[in-house]
C-alpha positions as a printed NumPy array, in Angstrom:
array([[  0.078,   0.195,   0.036],
       [  1.237,   3.25 ,  -0.964],
       [  0.632,   6.144,   1.592],
       [  1.654,   9.737,   2.102],
       [  1.418,  12.058,   4.929],
       [  2.674,  15.551,   5.905],
       [  2.342,  18.023,   8.946],
       [  2.78 ,  21.69 ,   7.626],
       [  2.169,  25.46 ,   9.526],
       [  0.037,  27.62 ,   7.577],
       [ -0.429,  31.392,   7.7  ],
       [ -4.213,  31.148,   8.088],
       [ -6.727,  29.947,  11.047],
       [ -8.12 ,  26.427,  11.308],
       [-11.498,  27.171,  10.138],
       [-10.446,  28.839,   6.951],
       [ -8.305,  26.16 ,   6.188],
       [-11.41 ,  23.86 ,   7.09 ],
       [-13.806,  25.428,   4.682],
       [-11.029,  25.482,   1.993],
       [-10.621,  21.455,   1.979],
       [-14.229,  20.778,   2.465],
       [-14.843,  23.25 ,  -0.973],
       [-14.624,  20.199,  -2.945],
       [-16.366,  21.541,  -5.846],
       [-13.378,  23.697,  -6.445],
       [-10.765,  21.062,  -6.778],
       [-10.633,  21.261, -10.287],
       [ -9.448,  24.919, -10.505],
       [ -6.123,  24.034,  -8.399],
       [ -5.899,  20.425,  -6.899],
       [ -3.643,  18.426,  -9.123],
       [ -4.801,  15.662, -11.293],
       [ -8.146,  16.826, -10.57 ],
       [-10.273,  17.339, -13.659],
       [-13.716,  17.647, -12.444],
       [-15.935,  16.524,  -9.343],
       [-19.447,  15.311,  -9.464],
       [-21.631,  15.909,  -6.341],
       [-24.138,  12.896,  -5.74 ],
       [-24.998,  13.899,  -2.411],
       [-24.988,  16.172,   0.58 ],
       [-26.568,  15.308,   3.891],
       [-26.094,  17.672,   7.034],
       [-26.548,  15.848,  10.302],
       [-26.135,  18.258,  12.977],
       [-22.397,  19.94 ,  12.787],
       [-21.5  ,  17.274,  11.037],
       [-21.977,  17.328,   6.809],
       [-21.368,  14.201,   4.937],
       [-21.229,  14.011,   1.027],
       [-20.476,  11.906,  -1.641],
       [-18.587,  12.833,  -4.82 ],
       [-17.263,  11.043,  -7.962],
       [-13.525,  12.661,  -8.468],
       [-12.326,  12.099, -11.978],
       [ -8.259,  12.273, -11.871],
       [ -6.349,  12.641, -15.441],
       [ -3.025,  12.497, -16.558],
       [ -2.17 ,  12.497, -20.329],
       [ -3.854,   9.706, -21.845],
       [ -5.155,   8.346, -18.807],
       [ -8.309,   9.395, -16.979],
       [-10.061,   7.404, -14.019],
       [-12.973,   8.257, -11.499],
       [-13.665,   7.392,  -8.626],
       [-16.204,   7.572,  -5.882],
       [-15.866,   8.693,  -2.441],
       [-17.815,   9.65 ,   0.666],
       [-16.171,  12.603,   2.934],
       [-17.109,  13.395,   6.568],
       [-16.546,  17.092,   7.467],
       [-16.183,  17.152,  11.073],
       [-16.326,  20.881,  11.565],
       [-16.396,  21.153,  15.262],
       [-13.402,  18.656,  15.702],
       [-12.015,  20.334,  12.579],
       [-11.515,  16.919,  10.984],
       [-11.993,  15.386,   7.361],
       [-12.236,  12.064,   6.886],
       [-12.783,  10.633,   3.063],
       [-13.6  ,   6.64 ,   2.632],
       [-13.522,   5.155,  -0.833],
       [-16.431,   3.91 ,  -2.097],
       [-15.892,   2.791,  -5.765],
       [-13.573,   2.865,  -8.52 ],
       [ -9.673,   1.832,  -9.607],
       [ -8.525,   1.317,  -5.976],
       [ -8.533,  -1.759,  -4.067],
       [ -8.258,   0.753,  -0.987],
       [ -8.122,   4.298,  -0.35 ],
       [ -8.2  ,   6.423,   2.732],
       [ -8.039,   9.852,   3.42 ],
       [ -7.861,  12.045,   6.455],
       [ -7.116,  15.758,   7.421],
       [ -6.764,  17.834,  10.493],
       [ -6.471,  20.919,  11.384],
       [ -4.742,  22.441,  14.543],
       [ -5.06 ,  25.857,  15.42 ],
       [ -1.714,  27.439,  16.41 ],
       [ -3.056,  31.343,  17.126],
       [ -5.252,  33.682,  15.446],
       [ -3.442,  33.517,  11.991],
       [ -2.024,  29.781,  12.05 ],
       [ -2.63 ,  26.167,  12.21 ],
       [ -1.359,  23.002,  11.679],
       [ -2.599,  21.222,   8.896],
       [ -1.987,  17.287,   8.858],
       [ -2.951,  15.247,   5.75 ],
       [ -2.531,  11.544,   5.279],
       [ -3.37 ,   9.687,   2.122],
       [ -3.202,   5.703,   1.853],
       [ -3.971,   3.961,  -1.217],
       [ -3.896,   0.526,  -2.998],
       [ -4.69 ,   0.23 ,  -6.988],
       [ -7.115,  -2.68 ,  -7.505],
       [ -4.806,  -3.574, -10.638],
       [ -1.11 ,  -4.035, -10.89 ],
       [ -0.669,  -2.46 , -14.368],
       [ -2.669,   0.827, -13.228],
       [ -0.561,   0.587, -10.273],
       [  2.446,   0.858, -12.406],
       [  1.108,   3.433, -14.64 ],
       [ -0.322,   5.705, -12.38 ],
       [  1.486,   4.988,  -8.994],
       [  4.82 ,   7.379,  -9.299],
       [  2.363,   9.833, -10.701],
       [  0.012,  10.07 ,  -7.589],
       [  2.72 ,  10.18 ,  -5.435],
       [  4.167,  13.183,  -6.862],
       [  0.576,  14.585,  -6.847],
       [  0.189,  13.903,  -3.142],
       [  3.481,  15.758,  -2.264],
       [  1.897,  19.17 ,  -4.273],
       [ -1.508,  18.9  ,  -2.614],
       [ -0.211,  20.681,   0.699],
       [  1.42 ,  23.268,  -1.339],
       [ -1.782,  23.638,  -3.604],
       [ -4.233,  24.405,  -0.439],
       [ -1.57 ,  26.72 ,   0.896],
       [ -1.55 ,  28.731,  -2.144],
       [ -5.193,  28.824,  -2.634],
       [ -5.752,  29.871,   0.793],
       [ -3.258,  32.339,   0.242],
       [ -5.353,  33.741,  -3.152],
       [ -8.465,  33.397,  -1.288],
       [ -8.004,  34.435,   2.148],
       [ -4.688,  36.937,   1.389],
       [ -1.333,  36.133,   1.698],
       [ -0.088,  36.034,   5.877],
       [  3.214,  36.175,   7.041],
       [  5.234,  32.819,   7.359],
       [  4.738,  31.437,  10.28 ]])
């Protein structure tokens, strides 16, 4: 199983970063490899929101769509994504946001995945690894554009 984790301090509040990551409809505008998002459903359960989305990722001539369920736990500033269907045999993704003052937070990102097909894993595995390493940077750059660039933390 491939996995990647990062913990990165950013110059934005935990609530702002949570909102940015929860805005999945905007991912095609800035997330590496994300070609499109199709929202299947959205359900609010108290302070928690659950969404089911189809995400299409593309690189050159390779295009794959997978379905996942994301639980947005705003009170605890956590997002947990579970894999439902597509080219993986498993995929798990977690985000946590830890407040570090009024204008800073730690963003923890973890993803673990295994392709269902060995051939697809060989073709896309290294490219996925490189893309996931760019995720935290992509979200921080997006936050700088949306909320304004903050001083280094």
